[in-house]
Structures are given as structure tokens and as C-alpha cells.
PDB file of C-alpha atoms and ligand atoms in Angstrom:
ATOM      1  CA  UNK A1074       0.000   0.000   0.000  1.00  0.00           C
ATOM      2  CA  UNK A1075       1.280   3.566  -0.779  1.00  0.00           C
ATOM      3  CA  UNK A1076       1.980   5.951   1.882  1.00  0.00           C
ATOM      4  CA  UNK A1077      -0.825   8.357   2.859  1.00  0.00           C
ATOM      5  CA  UNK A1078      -0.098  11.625   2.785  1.00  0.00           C
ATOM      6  CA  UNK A1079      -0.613  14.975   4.876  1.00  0.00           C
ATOM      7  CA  UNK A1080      -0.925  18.406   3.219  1.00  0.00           C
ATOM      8  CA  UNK A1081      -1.165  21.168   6.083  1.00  0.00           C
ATOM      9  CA  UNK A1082      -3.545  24.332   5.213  1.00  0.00           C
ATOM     10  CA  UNK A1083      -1.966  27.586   4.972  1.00  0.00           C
ATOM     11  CA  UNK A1084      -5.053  29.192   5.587  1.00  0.00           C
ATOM     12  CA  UNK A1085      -4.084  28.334   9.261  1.00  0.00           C
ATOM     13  CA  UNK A1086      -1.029  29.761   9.117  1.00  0.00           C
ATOM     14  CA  UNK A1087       1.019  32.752  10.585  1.00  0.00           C
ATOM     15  CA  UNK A1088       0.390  34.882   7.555  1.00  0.00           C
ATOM     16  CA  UNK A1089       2.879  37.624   9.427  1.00  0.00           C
ATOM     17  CA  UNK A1090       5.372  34.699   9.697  1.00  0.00           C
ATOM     18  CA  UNK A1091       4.386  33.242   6.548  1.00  0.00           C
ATOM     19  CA  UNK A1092       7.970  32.210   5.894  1.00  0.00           C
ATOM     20  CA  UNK A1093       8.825  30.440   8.994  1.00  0.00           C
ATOM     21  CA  UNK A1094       5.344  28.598   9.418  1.00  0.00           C
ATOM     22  CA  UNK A1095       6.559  27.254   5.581  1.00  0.00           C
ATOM     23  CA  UNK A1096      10.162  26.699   6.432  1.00  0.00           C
ATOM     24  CA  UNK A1097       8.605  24.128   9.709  1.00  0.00           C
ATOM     25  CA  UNK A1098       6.407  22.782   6.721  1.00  0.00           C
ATOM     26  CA  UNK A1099       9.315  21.993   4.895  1.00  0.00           C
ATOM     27  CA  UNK A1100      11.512  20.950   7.583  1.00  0.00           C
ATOM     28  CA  UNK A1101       8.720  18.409   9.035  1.00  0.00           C
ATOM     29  CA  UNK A1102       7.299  14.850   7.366  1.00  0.00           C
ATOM     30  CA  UNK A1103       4.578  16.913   5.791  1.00  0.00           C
ATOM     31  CA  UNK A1104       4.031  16.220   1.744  1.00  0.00           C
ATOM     32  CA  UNK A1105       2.418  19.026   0.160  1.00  0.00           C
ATOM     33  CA  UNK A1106       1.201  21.833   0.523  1.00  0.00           C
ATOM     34  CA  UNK A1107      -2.604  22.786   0.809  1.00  0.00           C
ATOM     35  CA  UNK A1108      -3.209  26.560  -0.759  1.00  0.00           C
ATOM     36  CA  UNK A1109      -6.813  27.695  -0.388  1.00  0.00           C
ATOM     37  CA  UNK A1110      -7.932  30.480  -2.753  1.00  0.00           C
ATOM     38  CA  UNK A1111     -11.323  31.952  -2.365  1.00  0.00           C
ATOM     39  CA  UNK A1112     -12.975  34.935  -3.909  1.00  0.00           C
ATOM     40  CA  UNK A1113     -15.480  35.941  -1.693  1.00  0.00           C
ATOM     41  CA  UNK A1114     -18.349  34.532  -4.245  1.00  0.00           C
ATOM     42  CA  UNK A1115     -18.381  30.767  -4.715  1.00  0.00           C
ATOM     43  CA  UNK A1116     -17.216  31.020  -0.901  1.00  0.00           C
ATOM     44  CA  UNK A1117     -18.374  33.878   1.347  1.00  0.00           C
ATOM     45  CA  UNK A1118     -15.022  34.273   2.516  1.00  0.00           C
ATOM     46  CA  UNK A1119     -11.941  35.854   0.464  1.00  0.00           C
ATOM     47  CA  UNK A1120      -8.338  34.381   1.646  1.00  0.00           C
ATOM     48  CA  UNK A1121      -5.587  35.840  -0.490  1.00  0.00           C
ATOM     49  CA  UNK A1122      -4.250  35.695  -3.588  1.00  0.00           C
ATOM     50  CA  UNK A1123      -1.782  35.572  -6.531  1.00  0.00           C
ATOM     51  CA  UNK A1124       1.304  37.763  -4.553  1.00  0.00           C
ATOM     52  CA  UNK A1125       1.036  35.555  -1.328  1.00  0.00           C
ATOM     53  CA  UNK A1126       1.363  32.136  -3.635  1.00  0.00           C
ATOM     54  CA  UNK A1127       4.581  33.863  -5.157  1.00  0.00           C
ATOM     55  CA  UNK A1128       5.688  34.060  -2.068  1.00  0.00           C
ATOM     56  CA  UNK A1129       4.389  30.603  -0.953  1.00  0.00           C
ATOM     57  CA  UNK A1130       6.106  28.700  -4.211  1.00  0.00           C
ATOM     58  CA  UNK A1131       9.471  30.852  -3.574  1.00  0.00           C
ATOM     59  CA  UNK A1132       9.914  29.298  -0.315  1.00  0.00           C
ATOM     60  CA  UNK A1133       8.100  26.082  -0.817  1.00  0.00           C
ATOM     61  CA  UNK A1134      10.068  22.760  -1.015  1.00  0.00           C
ATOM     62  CA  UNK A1135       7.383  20.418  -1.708  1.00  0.00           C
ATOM     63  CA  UNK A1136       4.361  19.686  -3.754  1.00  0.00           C
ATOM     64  CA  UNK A1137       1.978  23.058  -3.836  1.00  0.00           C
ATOM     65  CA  UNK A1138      -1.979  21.700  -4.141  1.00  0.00           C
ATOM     66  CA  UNK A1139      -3.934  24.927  -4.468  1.00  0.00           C
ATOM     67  CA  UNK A1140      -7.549  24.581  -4.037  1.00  0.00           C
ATOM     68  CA  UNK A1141      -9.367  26.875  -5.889  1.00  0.00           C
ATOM     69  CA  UNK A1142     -12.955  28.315  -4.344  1.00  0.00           C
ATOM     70  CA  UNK A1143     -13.479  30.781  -6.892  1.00  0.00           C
ATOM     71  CA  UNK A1144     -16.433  31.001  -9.893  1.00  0.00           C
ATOM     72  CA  UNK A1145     -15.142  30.496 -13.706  1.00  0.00           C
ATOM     73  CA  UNK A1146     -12.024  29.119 -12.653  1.00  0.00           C
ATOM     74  CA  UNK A1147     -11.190  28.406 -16.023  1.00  0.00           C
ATOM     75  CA  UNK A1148     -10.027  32.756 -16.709  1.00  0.00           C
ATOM     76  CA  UNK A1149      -7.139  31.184 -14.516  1.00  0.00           C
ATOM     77  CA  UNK A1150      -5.315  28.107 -15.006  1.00  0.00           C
ATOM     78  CA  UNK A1151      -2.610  29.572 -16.733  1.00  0.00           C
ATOM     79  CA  UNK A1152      -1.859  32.109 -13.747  1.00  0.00           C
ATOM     80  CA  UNK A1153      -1.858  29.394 -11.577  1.00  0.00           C
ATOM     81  CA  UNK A1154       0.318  27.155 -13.619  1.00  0.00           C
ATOM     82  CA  UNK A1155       2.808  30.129 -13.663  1.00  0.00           C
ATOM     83  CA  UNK A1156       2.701  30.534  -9.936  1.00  0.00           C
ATOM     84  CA  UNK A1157       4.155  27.504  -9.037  1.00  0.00           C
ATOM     85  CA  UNK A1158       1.025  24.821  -8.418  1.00  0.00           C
ATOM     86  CA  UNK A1159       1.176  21.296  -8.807  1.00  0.00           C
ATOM     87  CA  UNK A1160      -1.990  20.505  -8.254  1.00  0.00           C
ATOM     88  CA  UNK A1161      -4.759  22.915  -9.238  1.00  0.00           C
ATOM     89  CA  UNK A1162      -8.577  21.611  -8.134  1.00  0.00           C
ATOM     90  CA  UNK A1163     -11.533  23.188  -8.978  1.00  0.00           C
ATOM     91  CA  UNK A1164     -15.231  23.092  -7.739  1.00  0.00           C
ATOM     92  CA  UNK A1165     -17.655  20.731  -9.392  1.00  0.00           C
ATOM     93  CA  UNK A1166     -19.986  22.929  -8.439  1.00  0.00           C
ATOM     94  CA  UNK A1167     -18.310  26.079  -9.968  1.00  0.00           C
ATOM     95  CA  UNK A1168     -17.889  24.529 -13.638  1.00  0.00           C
ATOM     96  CA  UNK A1169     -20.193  23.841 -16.167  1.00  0.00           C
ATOM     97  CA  UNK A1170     -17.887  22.429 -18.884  1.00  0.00           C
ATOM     98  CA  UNK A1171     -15.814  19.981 -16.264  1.00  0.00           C
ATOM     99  CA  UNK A1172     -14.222  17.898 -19.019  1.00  0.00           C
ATOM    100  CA  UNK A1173     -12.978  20.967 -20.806  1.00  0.00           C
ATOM    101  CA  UNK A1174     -11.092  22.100 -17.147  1.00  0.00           C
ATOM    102  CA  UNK A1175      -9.179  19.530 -16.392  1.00  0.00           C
ATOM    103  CA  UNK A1176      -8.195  19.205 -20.104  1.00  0.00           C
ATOM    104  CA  UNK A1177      -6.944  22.608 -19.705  1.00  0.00           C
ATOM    105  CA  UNK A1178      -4.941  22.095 -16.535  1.00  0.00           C
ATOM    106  CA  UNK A1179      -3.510  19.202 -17.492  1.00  0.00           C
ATOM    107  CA  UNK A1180      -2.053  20.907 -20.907  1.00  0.00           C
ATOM    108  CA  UNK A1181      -0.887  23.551 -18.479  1.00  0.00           C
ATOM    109  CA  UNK A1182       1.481  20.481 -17.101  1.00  0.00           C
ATOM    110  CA  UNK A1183      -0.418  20.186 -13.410  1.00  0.00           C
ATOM    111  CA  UNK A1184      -2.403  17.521 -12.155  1.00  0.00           C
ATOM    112  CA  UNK A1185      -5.741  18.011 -11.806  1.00  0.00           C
ATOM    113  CA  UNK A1186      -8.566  17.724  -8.512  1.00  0.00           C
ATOM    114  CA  UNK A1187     -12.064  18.707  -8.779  1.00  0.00           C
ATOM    115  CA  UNK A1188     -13.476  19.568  -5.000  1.00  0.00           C
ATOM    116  CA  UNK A1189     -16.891  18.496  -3.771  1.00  0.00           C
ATOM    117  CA  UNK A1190     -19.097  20.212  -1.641  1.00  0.00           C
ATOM    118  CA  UNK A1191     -20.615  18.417   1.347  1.00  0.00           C
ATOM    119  CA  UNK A1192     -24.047  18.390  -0.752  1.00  0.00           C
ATOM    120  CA  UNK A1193     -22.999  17.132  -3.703  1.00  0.00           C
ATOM    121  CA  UNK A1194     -23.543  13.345  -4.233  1.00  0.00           C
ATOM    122  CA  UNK A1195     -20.213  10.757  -5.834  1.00  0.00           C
ATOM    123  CA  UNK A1196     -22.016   9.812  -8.827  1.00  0.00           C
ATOM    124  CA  UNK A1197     -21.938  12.696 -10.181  1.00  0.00           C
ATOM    125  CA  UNK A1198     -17.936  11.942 -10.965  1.00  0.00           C
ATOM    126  CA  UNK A1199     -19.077   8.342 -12.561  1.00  0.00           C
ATOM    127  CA  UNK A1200     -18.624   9.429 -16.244  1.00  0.00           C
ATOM    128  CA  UNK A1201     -14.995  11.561 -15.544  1.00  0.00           C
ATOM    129  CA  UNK A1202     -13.447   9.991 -13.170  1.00  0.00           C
ATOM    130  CA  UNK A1203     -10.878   8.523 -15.149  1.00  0.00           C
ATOM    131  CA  UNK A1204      -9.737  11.932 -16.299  1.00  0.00           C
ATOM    132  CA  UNK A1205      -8.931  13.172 -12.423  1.00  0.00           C
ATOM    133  CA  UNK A1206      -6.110  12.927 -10.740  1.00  0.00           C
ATOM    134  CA  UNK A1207      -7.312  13.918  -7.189  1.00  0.00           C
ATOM    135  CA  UNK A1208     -11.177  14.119  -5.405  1.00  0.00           C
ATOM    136  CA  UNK A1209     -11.002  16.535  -2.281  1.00  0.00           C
ATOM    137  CA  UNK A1210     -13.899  15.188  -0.638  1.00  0.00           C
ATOM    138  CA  UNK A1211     -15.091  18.325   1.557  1.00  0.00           C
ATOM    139  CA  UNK A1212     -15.420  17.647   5.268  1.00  0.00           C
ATOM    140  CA  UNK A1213     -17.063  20.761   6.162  1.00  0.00           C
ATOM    141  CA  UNK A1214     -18.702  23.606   4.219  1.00  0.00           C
ATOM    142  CA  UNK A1215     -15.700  25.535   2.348  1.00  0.00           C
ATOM    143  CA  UNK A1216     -14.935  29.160   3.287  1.00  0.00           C
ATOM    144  CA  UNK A1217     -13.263  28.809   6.509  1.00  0.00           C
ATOM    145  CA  UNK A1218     -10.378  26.875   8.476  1.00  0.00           C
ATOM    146  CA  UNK A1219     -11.454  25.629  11.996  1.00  0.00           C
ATOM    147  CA  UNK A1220     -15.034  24.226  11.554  1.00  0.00           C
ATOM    148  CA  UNK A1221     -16.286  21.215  13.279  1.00  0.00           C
ATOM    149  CA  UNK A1222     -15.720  17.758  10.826  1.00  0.00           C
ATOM    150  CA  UNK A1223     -19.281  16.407   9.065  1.00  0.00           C
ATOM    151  CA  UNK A1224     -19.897  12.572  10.160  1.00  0.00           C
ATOM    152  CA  UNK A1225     -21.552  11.764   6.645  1.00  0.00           C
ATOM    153  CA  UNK A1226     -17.408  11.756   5.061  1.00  0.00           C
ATOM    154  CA  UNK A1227     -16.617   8.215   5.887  1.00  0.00           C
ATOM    155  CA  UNK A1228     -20.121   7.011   3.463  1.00  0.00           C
ATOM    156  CA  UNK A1229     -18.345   9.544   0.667  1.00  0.00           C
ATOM    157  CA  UNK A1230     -14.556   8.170   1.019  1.00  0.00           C
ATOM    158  CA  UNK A1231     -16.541   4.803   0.787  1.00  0.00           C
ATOM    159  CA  UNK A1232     -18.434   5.194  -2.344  1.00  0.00           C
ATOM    160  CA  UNK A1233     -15.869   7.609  -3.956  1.00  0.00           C
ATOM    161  CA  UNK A1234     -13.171   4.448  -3.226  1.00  0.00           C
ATOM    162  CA  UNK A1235     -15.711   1.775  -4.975  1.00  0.00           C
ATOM    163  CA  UNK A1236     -16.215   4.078  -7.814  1.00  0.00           C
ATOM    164  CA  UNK A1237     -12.250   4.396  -8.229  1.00  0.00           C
ATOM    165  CA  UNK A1238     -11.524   0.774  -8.506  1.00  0.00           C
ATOM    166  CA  UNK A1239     -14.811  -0.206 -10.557  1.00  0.00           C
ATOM    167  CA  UNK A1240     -13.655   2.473 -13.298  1.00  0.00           C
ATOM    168  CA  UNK A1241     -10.547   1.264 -13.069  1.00  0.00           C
ATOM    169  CA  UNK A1242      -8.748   4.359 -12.036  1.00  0.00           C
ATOM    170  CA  UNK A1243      -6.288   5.688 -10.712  1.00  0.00           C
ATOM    171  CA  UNK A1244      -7.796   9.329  -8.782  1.00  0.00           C
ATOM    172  CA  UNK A1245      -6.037  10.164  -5.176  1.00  0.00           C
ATOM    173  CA  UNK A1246      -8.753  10.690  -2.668  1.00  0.00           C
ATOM    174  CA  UNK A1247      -7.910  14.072  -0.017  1.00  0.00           C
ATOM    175  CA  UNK A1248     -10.045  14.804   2.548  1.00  0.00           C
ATOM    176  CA  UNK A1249     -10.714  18.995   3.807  1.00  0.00           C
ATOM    177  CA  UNK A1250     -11.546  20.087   6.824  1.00  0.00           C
ATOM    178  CA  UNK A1251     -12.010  19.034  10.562  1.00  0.00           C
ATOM    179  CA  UNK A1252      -9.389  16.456   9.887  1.00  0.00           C
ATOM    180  CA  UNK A1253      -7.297  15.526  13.910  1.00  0.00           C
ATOM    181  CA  UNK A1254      -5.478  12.609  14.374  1.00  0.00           C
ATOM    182  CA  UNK A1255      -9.592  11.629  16.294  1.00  0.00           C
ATOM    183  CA  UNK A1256     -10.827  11.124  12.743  1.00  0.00           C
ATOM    184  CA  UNK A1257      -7.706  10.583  10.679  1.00  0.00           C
ATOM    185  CA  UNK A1258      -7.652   6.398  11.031  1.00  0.00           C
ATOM    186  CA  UNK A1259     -11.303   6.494  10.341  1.00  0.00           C
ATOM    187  CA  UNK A1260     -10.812   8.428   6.952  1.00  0.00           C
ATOM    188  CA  UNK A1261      -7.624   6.030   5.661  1.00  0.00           C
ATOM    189  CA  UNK A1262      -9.619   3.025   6.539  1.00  0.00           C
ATOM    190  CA  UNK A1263     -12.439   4.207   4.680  1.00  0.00           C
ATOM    191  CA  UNK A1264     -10.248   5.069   1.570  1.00  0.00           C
ATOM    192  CA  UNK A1265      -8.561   8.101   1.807  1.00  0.00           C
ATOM    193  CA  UNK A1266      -4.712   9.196   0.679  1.00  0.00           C
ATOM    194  CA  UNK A1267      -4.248  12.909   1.341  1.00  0.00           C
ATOM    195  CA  UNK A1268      -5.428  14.197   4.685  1.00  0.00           C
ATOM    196  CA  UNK A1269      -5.143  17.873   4.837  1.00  0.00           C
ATOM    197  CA  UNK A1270      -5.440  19.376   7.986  1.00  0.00           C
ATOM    198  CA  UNK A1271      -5.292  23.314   8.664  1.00  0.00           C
ATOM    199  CA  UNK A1272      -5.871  24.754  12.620  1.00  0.00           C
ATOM    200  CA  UNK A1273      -5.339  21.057  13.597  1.00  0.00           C
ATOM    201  CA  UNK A1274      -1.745  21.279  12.661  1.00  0.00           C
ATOM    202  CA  UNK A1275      -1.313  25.400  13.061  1.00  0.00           C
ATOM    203  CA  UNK A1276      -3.116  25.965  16.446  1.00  0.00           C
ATOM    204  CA  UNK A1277      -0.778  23.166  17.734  1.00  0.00           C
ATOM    205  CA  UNK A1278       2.096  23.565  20.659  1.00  0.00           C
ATOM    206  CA  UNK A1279       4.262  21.528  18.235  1.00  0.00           C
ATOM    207  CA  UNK A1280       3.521  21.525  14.761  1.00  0.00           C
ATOM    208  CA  UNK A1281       6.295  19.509  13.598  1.00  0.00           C
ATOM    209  CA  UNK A1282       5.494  16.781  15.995  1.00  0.00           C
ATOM    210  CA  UNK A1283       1.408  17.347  15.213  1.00  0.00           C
ATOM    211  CA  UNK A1284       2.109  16.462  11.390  1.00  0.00           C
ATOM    212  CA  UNK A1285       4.570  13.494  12.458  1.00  0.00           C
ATOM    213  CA  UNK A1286       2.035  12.128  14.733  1.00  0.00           C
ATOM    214  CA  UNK A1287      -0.932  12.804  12.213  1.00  0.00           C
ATOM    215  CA  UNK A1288       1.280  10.798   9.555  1.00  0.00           C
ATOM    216  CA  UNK A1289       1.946   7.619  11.665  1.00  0.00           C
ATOM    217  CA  UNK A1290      -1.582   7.405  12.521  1.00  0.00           C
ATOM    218  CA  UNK A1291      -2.318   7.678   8.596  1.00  0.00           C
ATOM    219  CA  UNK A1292       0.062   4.903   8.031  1.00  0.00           C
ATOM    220  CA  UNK A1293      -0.622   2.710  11.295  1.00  0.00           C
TER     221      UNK A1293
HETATM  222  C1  DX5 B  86     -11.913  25.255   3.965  1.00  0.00           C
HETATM  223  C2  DX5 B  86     -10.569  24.972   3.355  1.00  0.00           C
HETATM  224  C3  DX5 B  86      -9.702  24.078   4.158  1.00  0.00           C
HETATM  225  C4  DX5 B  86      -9.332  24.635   5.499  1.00  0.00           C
HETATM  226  C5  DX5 B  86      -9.181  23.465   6.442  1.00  0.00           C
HETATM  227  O1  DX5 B  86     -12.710  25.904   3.024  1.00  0.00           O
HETATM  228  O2  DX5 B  86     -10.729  24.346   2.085  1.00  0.00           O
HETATM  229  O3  DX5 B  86      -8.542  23.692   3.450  1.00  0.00           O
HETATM  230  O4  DX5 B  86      -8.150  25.384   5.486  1.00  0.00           O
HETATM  231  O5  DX5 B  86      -9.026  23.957   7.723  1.00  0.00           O
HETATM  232  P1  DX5 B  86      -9.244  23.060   9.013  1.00  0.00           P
HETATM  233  O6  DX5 B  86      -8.289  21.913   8.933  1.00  0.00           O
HETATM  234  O7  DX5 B  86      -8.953  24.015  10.108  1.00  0.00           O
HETATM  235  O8  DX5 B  86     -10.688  22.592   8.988  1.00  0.00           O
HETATM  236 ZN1   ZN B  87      -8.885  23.471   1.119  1.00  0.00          ZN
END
């Protein structure tokens, strides 16, 4: 089995120590990076924007997954691309021409995630699923860090992992939001691979040794 993998939220971090809170990113067992982007419309929250990701991707030693909460995400692959992501997800809920998306970030040379909201039911992946490289299975409404985890996950990893292997492919499954090492077992068992976890990790005494711990009980 491959390793799981943890992707702290930046949204939780020091933004006026932005560089040191990424420097104990790099320097700890964390994999990626989890970048959340919203524009105060699909979300009714804004975070920040293209000149904090410049500065994110100049310090940044590992993979950057930017999650994008923003309408008509299409006006801005290419930026994104040219900022330094990896991984670029959308919101199934924000595109109307899905297909066309991840076409388009995938010529841009990332891999591409499309989000669901806490609503919004598996099967509607059934016919793409073998063009997506990542699900980010929502855990709690997007817009903000710190909100309590929604129970009704686990039955989504479940069916979103049975859809996976009956297609026949080969889609990472990351889970967002709520996620503490109470719930993290729970989630790999059910299926997950990414577990990203924001004020879990941030609002921590010891960060470093709050992502360590929340890996070994992924991989336990
Ligand atoms: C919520 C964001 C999450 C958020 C997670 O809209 O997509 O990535 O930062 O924060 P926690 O782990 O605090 O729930
Ligand atoms: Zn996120």
C-alpha cells in the first residue's frame, strides 16, 4: 500500500510569519502543501491571492496543491500554472464544462482535482473519473479553516473508493476540513490518501510533531 499523505492548510497559518510557518512545513514529514484560494463569491469568505502564492512557491520545497474556491475558474489556469502549483482543483460545483477544465490544466502540465461540496452526491464523478487525478472530498462547508468535521465523510470516502476501482482508475482521494489525528484512522480506513489538515496542525504547541504524529496514525 502507498503511503498516505498529509498536506497542512496555509489558511491556518502565521500569515505575518508566513515564511517560517513554511520553512517548519518543509523541515517536518509533511508532503504538500494545501493553498486555499477563495474569492469571496463561490465562498463567502476571500483568503488571499496571486502575490502571497509567489511568495508561498518561492519558499516552498514540496508539492503546492492549491484549491481553488473561486467562480469560472477556467479565466485562470494559466496564472496558476505560472505561480508555481502542482496541483490545481476546482469546484464541481463552480464549472459547467468539467471535461474541458481539467483538459486545460492538465495541458498547463499540473495535475488536476475537482473539489466536492458536502451536498454534492459521488455519482456525479461516474462518467470523468478517469480523467482526475485527485477528489477533495469536503469535510465541512468551504470558506473557513477551523469548523467542526461532518460525520456523513466516511459514506463519501466509501463510495468515492468503490467508484475508483470499478472504473478502473487511478484518482487520489484528499479529505478537507475538521481532519485531527480523532478522525484521521477512520478516513484512511475508509479510503482516503491525502489528509489535509489546517488549525489542527497550526493551532498546535508543536507543529512539527502534530504532522509526524498525524502521519503515523495515517500509516498505522
Ligand atoms: C476550507 C478549506 C480548508 C481549510 C481546512 O474551506 O478548504 O482547506 O483550510 O481547515 P481546518 O483543517 O482548520 O478545517
Ligand atoms: Zn482546502
Amino acid at each position: 500500500m502507498s503511503s498516505k499523505l498529509i498536506a497542512p492548510s496555509i489558511l491556518a497559518a502565521d500569515f505575518g510569519n508566513l515564511q517560517r510557518d513554511i520553512e517548519m512545513v518543509n523541515n517536518s514529514e509533511a508532503n504538500w502543501f494545501h493553498i486555499d484560494i477563495m474569492d469571496g463569491v463561490f465562498v463567502p469568505n476571500i483568503s488571499f491571492g496571486m502575490p502571497v502564492l509567489k511568495v508561498i512557491s518561492k519558499h516552498a520545497k514540496k508539492t503546492i496543491d492549491v484549491h481553488l474556491m473561486i467562480v469560472d475558474p477556467d479565466r485562470y489556469i494559466k496564472t496558476f500554472a505560472d505561480l508555481g502549483s502542482n496541483i490545481l482543483t476546482v469546484h464541481y460545483e463552480a464549472c459547467t464544462h468539467l471535461h474541458r477544465t481539467l483538459q486545460a490544466i492538465k495541458t498547463e502540465g499540473m495535475k488536476a482535482g475537482v473539489a466536492l461540496n458536502p451536498h454534492t452526491n459521488i455519482n456525479v464523478l461516474e462518467d470523468i473519473i478517469k480523467d482526475i487525478d485527485l477528489v477533495l472530498v469536503m469535510s465541512v462547508n468551504p470558506g473557513f479553516g477551523g469548523q467542526s468535521f461532518i460525520e456523513n465523510t466516511y459514506n463519501k470516502v466509501k463510495q468515492l473508493k468503490d467508484l475508483i476501482s470499478r472504473k478502473g482508475a487511478s484518482t487520489l482521494i484528499e479529505i478537507d476540513g475538521g481532519v485531527t489525528n480523532k478522525n484521521a484512522k477512520a478516513l484512511i480506513d475508509a479510503g482516503a490518501d491525502v489528509l489535509v489538515a489546517g488549525s489542527y496542525v497550526f493551532r498546535s504547541e508543536n507543529q512539527t510533531k502534530t504532522i509526524k504524529d498525524l502521519k503515523a496514525i495515517a500509516n498505522s
